[in-house]
């Protein structure tokens, strides 16, 4: 869902990581609070598309960031239509899609190391309360890295089932995905322990 850094020289690439993270939070909060109609959703979607164009992100890459959340959005849309109205479904799913797109744009235009340094500096004053900013930065790095890893696992399992001519089944898909995800988590844990990162 969230891509890794793509080198570039656009205005968004040159913008400081801290400023981008603040703008990301502010933008998501603003969209959540003030976007209330399908028309407003459309306007914001166009604005986000313009930002991807400014950052020179290919449209195929942009679409790939959103593809993993399509099924989740469809499920949410169905519930919203049943509980509220189609217009409300468009707004709710639109805001979620906008939030994911903005987060993807930040990660595509910001080096992970720059984001981690920003988070570590921001949390520095909390050291006096026993908070370890470096450990939180490591957690953030792992979260960012694991999202595309999990997406890749789901896609590989789904493609393997399709190649075998097997029918769609959420249970049959979830089981191998869970097994591979746990194996990947074990491998990451072993690698961290080997590098001296433990629970202490």
Coordinates of C-alpha atoms in Angstrom, one line a residue:
X1 CA 0.0 0.0 0.0
X2 CA 2.9 2.4 0.9
X3 CA 5.7 2.5 -1.6
X4 CA 9.4 3.0 -1.1
X5 CA 11.4 6.1 -2.0
X6 CA 11.7 7.0 -5.7
X7 CA 14.6 9.4 -6.4
X8 CA 13.7 12.7 -8.0
X9 CA 14.3 16.4 -8.0
X10 CA 10.8 17.8 -7.7
X11 CA 9.6 20.3 -5.1
X12 CA 8.2 17.5 -3.0
X13 CA 11.4 15.6 -3.1
X14 CA 13.4 18.7 -1.9
X15 CA 10.9 19.5 0.9
X16 CA 12.2 18.7 4.4
X17 CA 10.9 15.4 5.8
X18 CA 9.5 17.0 8.9
X19 CA 7.5 19.5 7.0
X20 CA 6.1 16.8 4.7
X21 CA 5.0 14.7 7.7
X22 CA 3.3 17.7 9.3
X23 CA 1.5 18.6 6.1
X24 CA 0.5 14.9 5.7
X25 CA -1.1 14.9 9.2
X26 CA -2.8 18.3 8.6
X27 CA -4.1 17.3 5.2
X28 CA -5.6 14.1 6.4
X29 CA -7.2 15.8 9.4
X30 CA -8.6 18.6 7.1
X31 CA -10.0 16.1 4.6
X32 CA -11.6 14.1 7.4
X33 CA -13.2 17.1 9.0
X34 CA -14.2 19.3 6.0
X35 CA -14.9 17.0 3.1
X36 CA -18.6 16.3 3.2
X37 CA -19.9 15.8 -0.3
X38 CA -18.9 13.6 -3.3
X39 CA -18.1 16.8 -5.3
X40 CA -15.6 17.9 -2.6
X41 CA -14.1 14.4 -2.7
X42 CA -13.6 14.8 -6.5
X43 CA -11.9 18.2 -6.1
X44 CA -9.5 16.8 -3.5
X45 CA -8.8 13.7 -5.6
X46 CA -7.9 16.0 -8.5
X47 CA -5.6 18.0 -6.2
X48 CA -3.8 14.9 -4.9
X49 CA -3.4 13.7 -8.6
X50 CA -1.8 17.1 -9.3
X51 CA 0.6 16.5 -6.4
X52 CA 1.6 13.1 -7.9
X53 CA 2.2 14.9 -11.2
X54 CA 4.3 17.6 -9.6
X55 CA 6.4 14.8 -8.0
X56 CA 6.8 13.1 -11.4
X57 CA 5.4 9.9 -10.1
X58 CA 4.2 7.6 -13.0
X59 CA 0.5 6.9 -12.9
X60 CA 1.1 3.2 -12.9
X61 CA 3.2 3.6 -9.7
X62 CA 0.5 5.8 -8.2
X63 CA -2.3 3.3 -9.0
X64 CA -0.2 0.5 -7.5
X65 CA -0.1 2.2 -4.2
X66 CA -3.9 2.2 -4.0
X67 CA -4.6 -1.3 -5.4
X68 CA -4.1 -3.2 -2.1
X69 CA -6.9 -1.2 -0.4
X70 CA -9.5 -1.6 -3.1
X71 CA -11.2 -4.7 -1.5
X72 CA -11.3 -3.0 1.9
X73 CA -12.8 0.1 0.4
X74 CA -15.4 -2.0 -1.4
X75 CA -16.4 -3.7 1.8
X76 CA -16.7 -0.3 3.6
X77 CA -18.7 1.1 0.7
X78 CA -21.2 -1.7 0.9
X79 CA -21.7 -1.2 4.7
X80 CA -22.0 2.6 4.2
X81 CA -24.6 2.2 1.5
X82 CA -26.7 -0.2 3.7
X83 CA -26.3 1.8 6.9
X84 CA -26.3 5.4 5.5
X85 CA -26.4 6.4 1.8
X86 CA -24.5 6.1 -1.4
X87 CA -23.3 9.7 -1.1
X88 CA -21.9 9.0 2.4
X89 CA -20.2 5.9 1.1
X90 CA -18.4 8.0 -1.6
X91 CA -17.3 10.5 1.1
X92 CA -16.0 7.9 3.6
X93 CA -14.2 5.8 1.0
X94 CA -13.0 8.9 -0.8
X95 CA -11.4 10.3 2.3
X96 CA -9.7 6.9 3.1
X97 CA -8.4 6.7 -0.4
X98 CA -7.1 10.3 -0.3
X99 CA -5.4 9.5 3.1
X100 CA -3.7 6.4 1.6
X101 CA -2.6 8.3 -1.5
X102 CA -1.1 11.2 0.5
X103 CA 0.8 8.8 2.8
X104 CA 2.1 6.9 -0.3
X105 CA 3.2 10.2 -1.9
X106 CA 5.2 11.1 1.2
X107 CA 7.0 7.8 1.3
X108 CA 7.6 7.9 -2.5
X109 CA 9.3 11.3 -2.2
X110 CA 11.0 10.9 1.2
X111 CA 14.0 8.8 2.1
X112 CA 13.2 6.4 5.0
X113 CA 16.3 7.5 6.8
X114 CA 15.2 11.2 6.6
X115 CA 11.8 10.3 8.1
X116 CA 13.4 8.2 10.9
X117 CA 15.9 11.0 11.7
X118 CA 12.9 13.5 11.9
X119 CA 10.9 11.2 14.2
X120 CA 14.0 10.6 16.4
X121 CA 14.7 14.3 16.8
X122 CA 11.0 15.1 17.5
X123 CA 10.9 12.5 20.2
X124 CA 14.2 13.4 21.7
X125 CA 12.8 15.4 24.6
X126 CA 10.9 12.3 25.7
X127 CA 14.1 10.5 26.6
X128 CA 13.9 12.0 30.1
X129 CA 10.6 10.0 30.5
X130 CA 12.2 6.7 29.5
X131 CA 11.2 6.8 25.8
X132 CA 13.8 5.5 23.3
X133 CA 13.4 7.6 20.1
X134 CA 15.8 5.3 18.2
X135 CA 13.7 2.2 19.1
X136 CA 10.6 4.0 17.9
X137 CA 12.4 5.0 14.7
X138 CA 13.3 1.4 14.2
X139 CA 9.7 0.4 14.7
X140 CA 8.5 2.9 12.1
X141 CA 11.1 1.7 9.6
X142 CA 10.0 -1.9 10.1
X143 CA 6.3 -0.9 9.7
X144 CA 7.1 1.0 6.4
X145 CA 9.1 -1.9 5.1
X146 CA 6.6 -4.6 6.1
X147 CA 3.6 -3.0 4.3
X148 CA 5.0 -3.7 0.8
X149 CA 6.3 -7.0 2.0
X150 CA 2.9 -8.2 3.1
X151 CA 1.3 -6.8 -0.1
X152 CA 3.8 -8.8 -2.1
X153 CA 3.0 -11.9 -0.2
X154 CA -0.7 -11.6 -0.8
X155 CA -0.2 -10.9 -4.5
X156 CA 2.2 -13.9 -4.9
X157 CA -0.2 -16.3 -3.1
X158 CA -3.2 -15.0 -5.1
X159 CA -1.3 -15.4 -8.4
X160 CA -0.2 -18.9 -7.4
X161 CA -3.8 -19.9 -6.7
X162 CA -4.9 -18.4 -10.0
X163 CA -2.2 -20.2 -11.9
X164 CA -3.4 -23.5 -10.5
X165 CA -7.0 -22.7 -11.6
X166 CA -8.2 -22.6 -8.0
X167 CA -11.4 -20.7 -7.2
X168 CA -11.4 -17.5 -5.0
X169 CA -11.6 -18.3 -1.3
X170 CA -10.7 -15.9 1.5
X171 CA -9.9 -18.7 3.9
X172 CA -7.8 -20.6 1.4
X173 CA -5.9 -17.3 0.6
X174 CA -5.5 -16.2 4.3
X175 CA -3.9 -19.4 5.5
X176 CA -0.8 -19.4 3.3
X177 CA -0.5 -15.7 3.6
X178 CA -0.5 -16.0 7.4
X179 CA 2.1 -18.8 7.3
X180 CA 4.4 -16.8 5.1
X181 CA 3.9 -13.6 7.1
X182 CA 4.8 -15.4 10.3
X183 CA 7.9 -16.9 8.7
X184 CA 8.9 -13.5 7.5
X185 CA 8.4 -12.0 10.9
X186 CA 10.6 -14.8 12.4
X187 CA 13.3 -14.1 9.9
X188 CA 13.2 -10.3 10.7
X189 CA 13.3 -11.1 14.4
X190 CA 16.3 -13.3 14.1
X191 CA 18.1 -10.7 12.0
X192 CA 17.4 -8.0 14.7
X193 CA 18.6 -10.3 17.5
X194 CA 21.8 -11.1 15.4
X195 CA 22.4 -7.3 15.3
X196 CA 22.0 -6.8 19.0
X197 CA 18.4 -5.6 19.1
X198 CA 16.4 -7.4 21.7
X199 CA 13.7 -6.8 24.3
X200 CA 16.0 -5.1 26.8

